[in-house]
Amino acid sequence: MVDINRTLKENVLAKWDSGKVLIVIGPRQVGKTTLIRSLCEAEGNYLFVNGDDSEDRLLLENAGENKLRTIIGDCTTVFFDEAQRIKNIGMVLKIIHDQIKGVRLIVSGSSVLEIANEINEPLTGRKWEFNLFPLTWLELQNHFGYLTHKKNLQRYMIYGMYPEVITHPVESEAVLKQIAGSYLYKDLLQYQGIRKPEVLDKLLLALALQLGSEVNYNELSRTVGVDRASVENYIALLEKAFVVFRLQPLSRNVRNELNTSRKVYFYDNGIRNAIIGNFKSLEFRQDTGALWENFVVAERVKKLNYERWHGRYYFWRTYQQQEIDWVEETDGAFSAFEFKWNINKANAKFSKTFLDNYLPQTTLVITPNTIEDFLM
């Protein structure tokens, strides 16, 4: 596989010798194993435990300190891959951390839900957590160089930025169809809250078709055939599996602001397009504006996460259809951004109501010509 340097690598290395358990969480197929194994191999003496391997899981079942010492041997680093599949992984990690000194612990997982359930209490005060996402704009610019990277923009909008899609471009559609199937959320299907897997498929399709629009939970419940509470629960689970994420409205009691609606975005355009079965070029599509918005929003979320940014982000809209695509708040100060695929709309005006009430420090229209201003 082509080696693409990941931004998260430096973040993890900064905590490498912290003495705490390092946990890297993200969707399947984004390169968690590749990244962590490269770090472990640089150290040399490490043990790899595969949570997807039934034999590895069986060896660790009911393992106490003595058995764990035997399993670890003289290894100085232990990497538990897809740790959510390992029974009582939280207690296993706690025993190693507390009783077997001099062993570095690295954990990967593809489900926030199960990892959190298993390790939060046993590892209180003993862990650092990181998220790994599909490849980012900066990572690919560093890899390809500026000119090639910019030429790839339309391809990114259609096929997304999963590592295997980037490194095997001829097989992009097949790769995405595989990932976008149940493989992407297979951990959720094993979770007790998912009693109707077909509802997930219907819900994902409905969300994919409403890309960039405000989501009406009541309407979704009618579409997929379950009650509103179930719809909200399933979307929350899809968030924990890193398939989608929600954007809240900004509402500070300005007259006529929307304050109950939500937007739902996909972490990767390719996954979204695989769900609806449409990989047509942009010139033959009706959803180019929505694809552009989803792409830029997802890239910004990845960038801010890697930077450990401490602010909050929203969209803003009024009942009179005044709207700001993306608003960031840091220490009470606001910045506002509009996303326009058509570069001729780069001078779009921002709502006077918003400007007067929120006094943003920055207002930018992000087009393909100015994307670096937002993502670098």
XYZ file of C-alpha atoms in Angstrom:
376
model
C 0.000 0.000 0.000
C 1.148 3.537 -0.789
C 2.401 5.212 2.362
C 0.493 8.445 3.037
C 1.665 10.341 6.096
C -1.179 10.891 8.563
C -1.653 14.062 10.600
C -2.688 12.013 13.631
C 0.716 10.334 13.746
C 2.325 13.336 15.441
C -0.577 13.681 17.873
C -0.188 10.061 18.983
C 3.605 10.275 19.188
C 3.281 13.314 21.450
C 1.598 11.009 24.017
C 3.583 7.879 23.128
C 5.530 7.772 26.384
C 2.841 9.312 28.597
C 2.330 6.087 30.543
C -1.360 6.065 29.633
C -3.364 3.794 27.340
C -3.567 5.305 23.845
C -6.918 4.729 22.133
C -7.434 5.431 18.424
C -11.063 5.294 17.302
C -12.449 5.666 13.801
C -14.470 3.913 11.109
C -13.194 0.692 9.599
C -10.861 0.969 6.616
C -9.502 4.451 7.408
C -6.013 3.161 8.237
C -6.015 2.726 12.022
C -4.155 -0.596 11.894
C -1.676 0.654 9.295
C -0.886 3.794 11.304
C -0.502 2.086 14.672
C 1.486 -0.876 13.355
C 3.938 1.534 11.714
C 4.454 3.254 15.082
C 4.836 -0.088 16.877
C 7.256 -1.444 14.284
C 9.444 1.612 14.776
C 9.722 0.544 18.426
C 10.546 -3.032 17.448
C 9.419 -5.337 20.249
C 5.604 -5.390 20.190
C 2.678 -7.791 20.419
C -0.280 -7.556 18.014
C -3.661 -8.773 19.291
C -6.436 -8.925 16.677
C -9.923 -8.398 18.097
C -11.452 -9.694 14.864
C -9.650 -13.040 15.354
C -11.683 -15.519 17.416
C -8.523 -17.311 18.616
C -7.040 -14.085 19.951
C -10.311 -13.261 21.686
C -10.475 -16.726 23.269
C -6.925 -16.463 24.636
C -7.824 -13.271 26.475
C -11.122 -14.496 27.910
C -11.050 -14.357 31.718
C -7.310 -13.630 31.604
C -5.837 -12.570 34.953
C -2.471 -10.984 35.662
C -0.411 -14.188 35.436
C -1.904 -15.252 32.118
C -1.488 -11.744 30.726
C 2.188 -11.734 31.763
C 2.631 -15.016 29.891
C 0.873 -13.688 26.778
C 2.871 -10.448 26.740
C 6.224 -12.075 27.459
C 9.065 -9.627 26.995
C 7.152 -7.311 24.637
C 7.323 -3.663 25.619
C 4.334 -2.560 23.495
C 0.966 -4.291 23.052
C -1.434 -3.268 20.286
C -5.076 -4.385 20.639
C -6.714 -3.956 17.220
C -10.542 -3.683 16.988
C -10.593 -3.939 20.759
C -14.376 -3.593 21.029
C -14.630 -7.243 19.949
C -12.632 -8.468 22.976
C -14.701 -9.410 26.017
C -13.921 -7.339 29.133
C -11.184 -5.443 27.277
C -11.447 -2.613 29.804
C -10.418 -4.844 32.702
C -7.670 -6.480 30.608
C -6.193 -3.054 29.881
C -6.562 -1.952 33.506
C -4.696 -5.022 34.801
C -1.839 -4.550 32.337
C -1.641 -0.802 32.991
C -1.723 -1.115 36.783
C 0.158 -4.390 37.401
C 2.539 -5.021 34.508
C 4.881 -2.063 34.459
C 6.910 -0.980 31.453
C 4.312 -2.072 28.869
C 2.952 0.515 26.453
C -0.708 -0.063 25.501
C -2.231 0.987 22.176
C -5.874 0.277 21.338
C -7.899 0.732 18.164
C -11.666 0.541 17.790
C -14.310 1.229 15.160
C -17.258 1.868 17.456
C -17.322 4.694 19.997
C -20.319 3.057 21.610
C -18.770 -0.296 22.471
C -15.321 1.075 23.257
C -16.880 3.609 25.626
C -19.039 0.991 27.317
C -16.087 -1.319 27.866
C -13.259 0.992 28.896
C -14.501 4.312 30.246
C -14.912 3.241 33.853
C -11.918 0.860 34.145
C -9.589 3.352 32.455
C -10.703 6.568 34.141
C -7.622 8.810 34.262
C -5.538 6.190 32.468
C -6.111 6.977 28.772
C -5.677 9.391 25.890
C -8.240 9.180 23.087
C -7.787 10.093 19.417
C -10.048 9.944 16.349
C -8.829 8.851 12.920
C -10.904 9.740 9.861
C -10.641 9.168 6.113
C -7.736 11.034 4.518
C -7.775 14.824 4.720
C -7.217 17.645 2.269
C -3.853 18.521 3.855
C -2.641 14.898 3.955
C -3.379 14.421 0.260
C -1.863 17.743 -0.760
C 1.322 16.784 1.061
C 1.254 13.400 -0.669
C 0.410 14.381 -4.257
C 1.708 17.943 -4.418
C -0.437 21.026 -4.984
C -1.144 20.808 -8.731
C -2.120 17.130 -8.886
C -4.102 17.481 -5.677
C -6.187 20.405 -6.981
C -6.931 18.496 -10.183
C -8.300 15.648 -8.047
C -10.946 17.808 -6.327
C -13.896 16.626 -8.405
C -12.799 13.036 -7.924
C -12.702 13.532 -4.132
C -16.238 14.933 -4.248
C -17.512 11.824 -6.028
C -15.381 9.014 -4.606
C -14.347 10.464 -1.258
C -11.048 10.015 0.547
C -10.879 6.544 2.062
C -7.265 5.314 1.817
C -8.032 2.338 -0.443
C -10.067 4.554 -2.772
C -7.083 6.882 -3.112
C -4.475 4.134 -3.546
C -6.628 1.956 -5.872
C -8.509 4.511 -7.990
C -9.523 2.024 -10.699
C -11.370 -0.039 -8.079
C -12.998 2.917 -6.315
C -16.625 1.962 -6.917
C -16.141 -1.653 -5.843
C -14.217 -0.603 -2.740
C -16.885 1.914 -1.726
C -19.759 -0.490 -2.283
C -18.037 -2.955 0.023
C -17.333 -0.383 2.728
C -20.771 1.238 2.471
C -22.452 -2.116 2.980
C -22.940 -3.511 6.450
C -19.146 -3.680 6.853
C -19.084 0.016 7.742
C -21.423 -0.472 10.666
C -21.045 -4.191 11.384
C -20.236 -3.428 15.015
C -23.599 -1.684 15.368
C -25.404 -4.733 13.993
C -23.914 -6.768 16.843
C -25.050 -4.197 19.381
C -28.257 -5.076 21.198
C -29.971 -1.824 20.251
C -30.110 -2.741 16.558
C -33.071 -5.073 16.159
C -33.951 -4.088 12.587
C -30.857 -3.823 10.357
C -33.071 -3.003 7.360
C -34.101 0.222 9.129
C -30.473 1.367 9.080
C -30.347 0.860 5.316
C -33.573 2.815 4.762
C -32.457 5.572 7.117
C -29.039 5.926 5.471
C -30.650 6.191 2.049
C -33.092 8.831 3.297
C -30.280 10.843 4.892
C -28.125 10.530 1.770
C -30.944 11.875 -0.395
C -31.424 14.866 1.968
C -27.747 15.814 1.963
C -27.212 19.425 2.996
C -30.863 19.902 3.962
C -32.413 20.217 7.382
C -33.608 16.881 8.692
C -37.185 16.413 9.874
C -37.286 13.489 12.305
C -41.049 13.044 11.956
C -40.739 12.833 8.190
C -37.881 10.360 8.482
C -39.886 8.199 10.859
C -42.676 7.929 8.278
C -40.180 7.168 5.520
C -38.389 4.340 7.323
C -41.401 3.019 9.238
C -40.316 3.448 12.861
C -41.155 6.024 15.522
C -39.325 9.327 15.899
C -37.425 8.210 19.005
C -36.044 5.212 17.108
C -34.950 7.455 14.233
C -33.053 9.731 16.613
C -31.515 6.723 18.355
C -30.372 5.153 15.075
C -28.837 8.422 13.866
C -26.987 8.710 17.182
C -25.661 5.169 16.688
C -24.574 5.976 13.129
C -22.683 8.963 14.560
C -20.888 6.676 17.002
C -19.901 4.432 14.088
C -18.455 7.482 12.244
C -20.857 7.210 9.313
C -22.634 10.553 9.774
C -22.536 13.553 12.105
C -25.157 16.140 13.062
C -24.889 19.901 12.931
C -26.895 21.932 15.441
C -28.510 25.303 14.667
C -27.125 28.463 16.221
C -29.902 30.149 18.177
C -29.401 32.966 20.667
C -32.938 34.350 20.785
C -32.653 36.396 17.619
C -36.179 36.799 16.282
C -37.366 34.052 13.920
C -34.277 31.846 14.264
C -34.733 28.125 13.734
C -33.675 26.306 16.881
C -34.986 22.746 16.619
C -33.866 21.502 13.205
C -30.658 19.581 12.492
C -28.464 18.945 9.493
C -26.849 15.556 8.947
C -23.614 15.173 6.992
C -21.581 12.149 5.936
C -17.945 11.877 6.952
C -17.127 10.831 3.385
C -18.693 11.786 0.050
C -17.812 8.420 -1.475
C -19.788 6.546 1.164
C -22.774 8.801 0.575
C -22.636 8.277 -3.189
C -22.268 4.525 -2.743
C -25.421 4.484 -0.608
C -27.475 6.162 -3.362
C -25.625 4.272 -6.108
C -24.556 7.353 -8.060
C -20.943 7.917 -9.148
C -21.727 10.129 -12.145
C -19.432 13.043 -12.963
C -20.408 16.425 -11.538
C -21.601 17.790 -14.898
C -24.314 15.123 -14.975
C -25.558 15.582 -11.400
C -28.262 17.649 -9.715
C -26.629 17.473 -6.272
C -23.260 19.138 -6.928
C -23.942 21.979 -4.480
C -24.864 19.525 -1.725
C -21.770 17.404 -2.463
C -19.573 20.497 -2.237
C -21.118 21.515 1.081
C -20.776 18.009 2.545
C -17.194 17.713 1.348
C -16.027 21.035 2.786
C -17.920 20.593 6.074
C -16.536 17.071 6.612
C -12.995 18.226 5.833
C -13.302 21.119 8.268
C -14.586 18.792 11.015
C -11.591 16.472 10.488
C -9.151 19.386 10.534
C -10.566 20.900 13.734
C -10.619 17.503 15.447
C -6.939 16.862 14.688
C -6.088 20.353 15.950
C -7.941 19.654 19.227
C -9.922 22.822 18.602
C -12.019 23.808 21.605
C -14.789 25.851 19.956
C -18.230 24.929 18.652
C -19.750 24.931 15.179
C -23.292 25.370 13.843
C -25.434 26.357 10.890
C -27.760 29.383 11.132
C -31.163 29.933 9.575
C -34.328 31.958 10.058
C -37.915 31.243 9.080
C -37.458 33.871 6.333
C -34.871 31.546 4.703
C -31.867 33.659 5.705
C -29.033 31.184 6.160
C -25.336 30.804 6.938
C -23.867 27.420 5.984
C -21.223 27.210 8.706
C -20.632 29.245 11.861
C -17.778 28.755 14.321
C -17.708 30.114 17.860
C -14.513 30.416 19.872
C -14.483 32.157 23.242
C -17.675 34.013 22.367
C -16.392 35.262 18.987
C -18.014 34.122 15.722
C -16.784 33.395 12.198
C -19.191 32.777 9.315
C -18.696 30.827 6.078
C -20.756 30.232 2.960
C -20.007 27.394 0.525
C -20.428 28.011 -3.218
C -19.347 25.533 -5.877
C -19.876 28.205 -8.532
C -16.888 30.541 -8.276
C -18.972 33.340 -9.830
C -20.862 33.507 -6.524
C -17.714 34.194 -4.515
C -19.037 37.651 -3.602
C -22.250 36.338 -2.039
C -23.628 38.635 0.654
C -24.095 37.581 4.259
C -27.380 38.136 6.049
C -27.577 41.586 7.647
C -29.612 40.065 10.499
C -26.760 37.701 11.259
C -24.071 40.366 10.904
C -25.902 42.799 13.189
C -26.620 40.256 15.912
C -23.439 38.164 15.954
C -20.766 40.633 14.747
C -18.588 37.925 13.160
C -14.844 38.521 13.098
C -14.553 36.658 9.792
C -16.918 36.205 6.836
C -15.694 34.091 3.936
C -17.253 32.481 0.892
C -15.512 29.173 0.223
C -15.290 28.142 -3.452
C -12.933 25.697 -5.191
C -10.575 28.658 -5.649
C -10.485 29.510 -1.945
C -10.705 26.074 -0.337
C -7.171 26.359 1.059
C -8.303 29.339 3.148
C -10.626 26.961 4.985
C -8.761 23.660 5.089
C -5.060 24.475 5.419
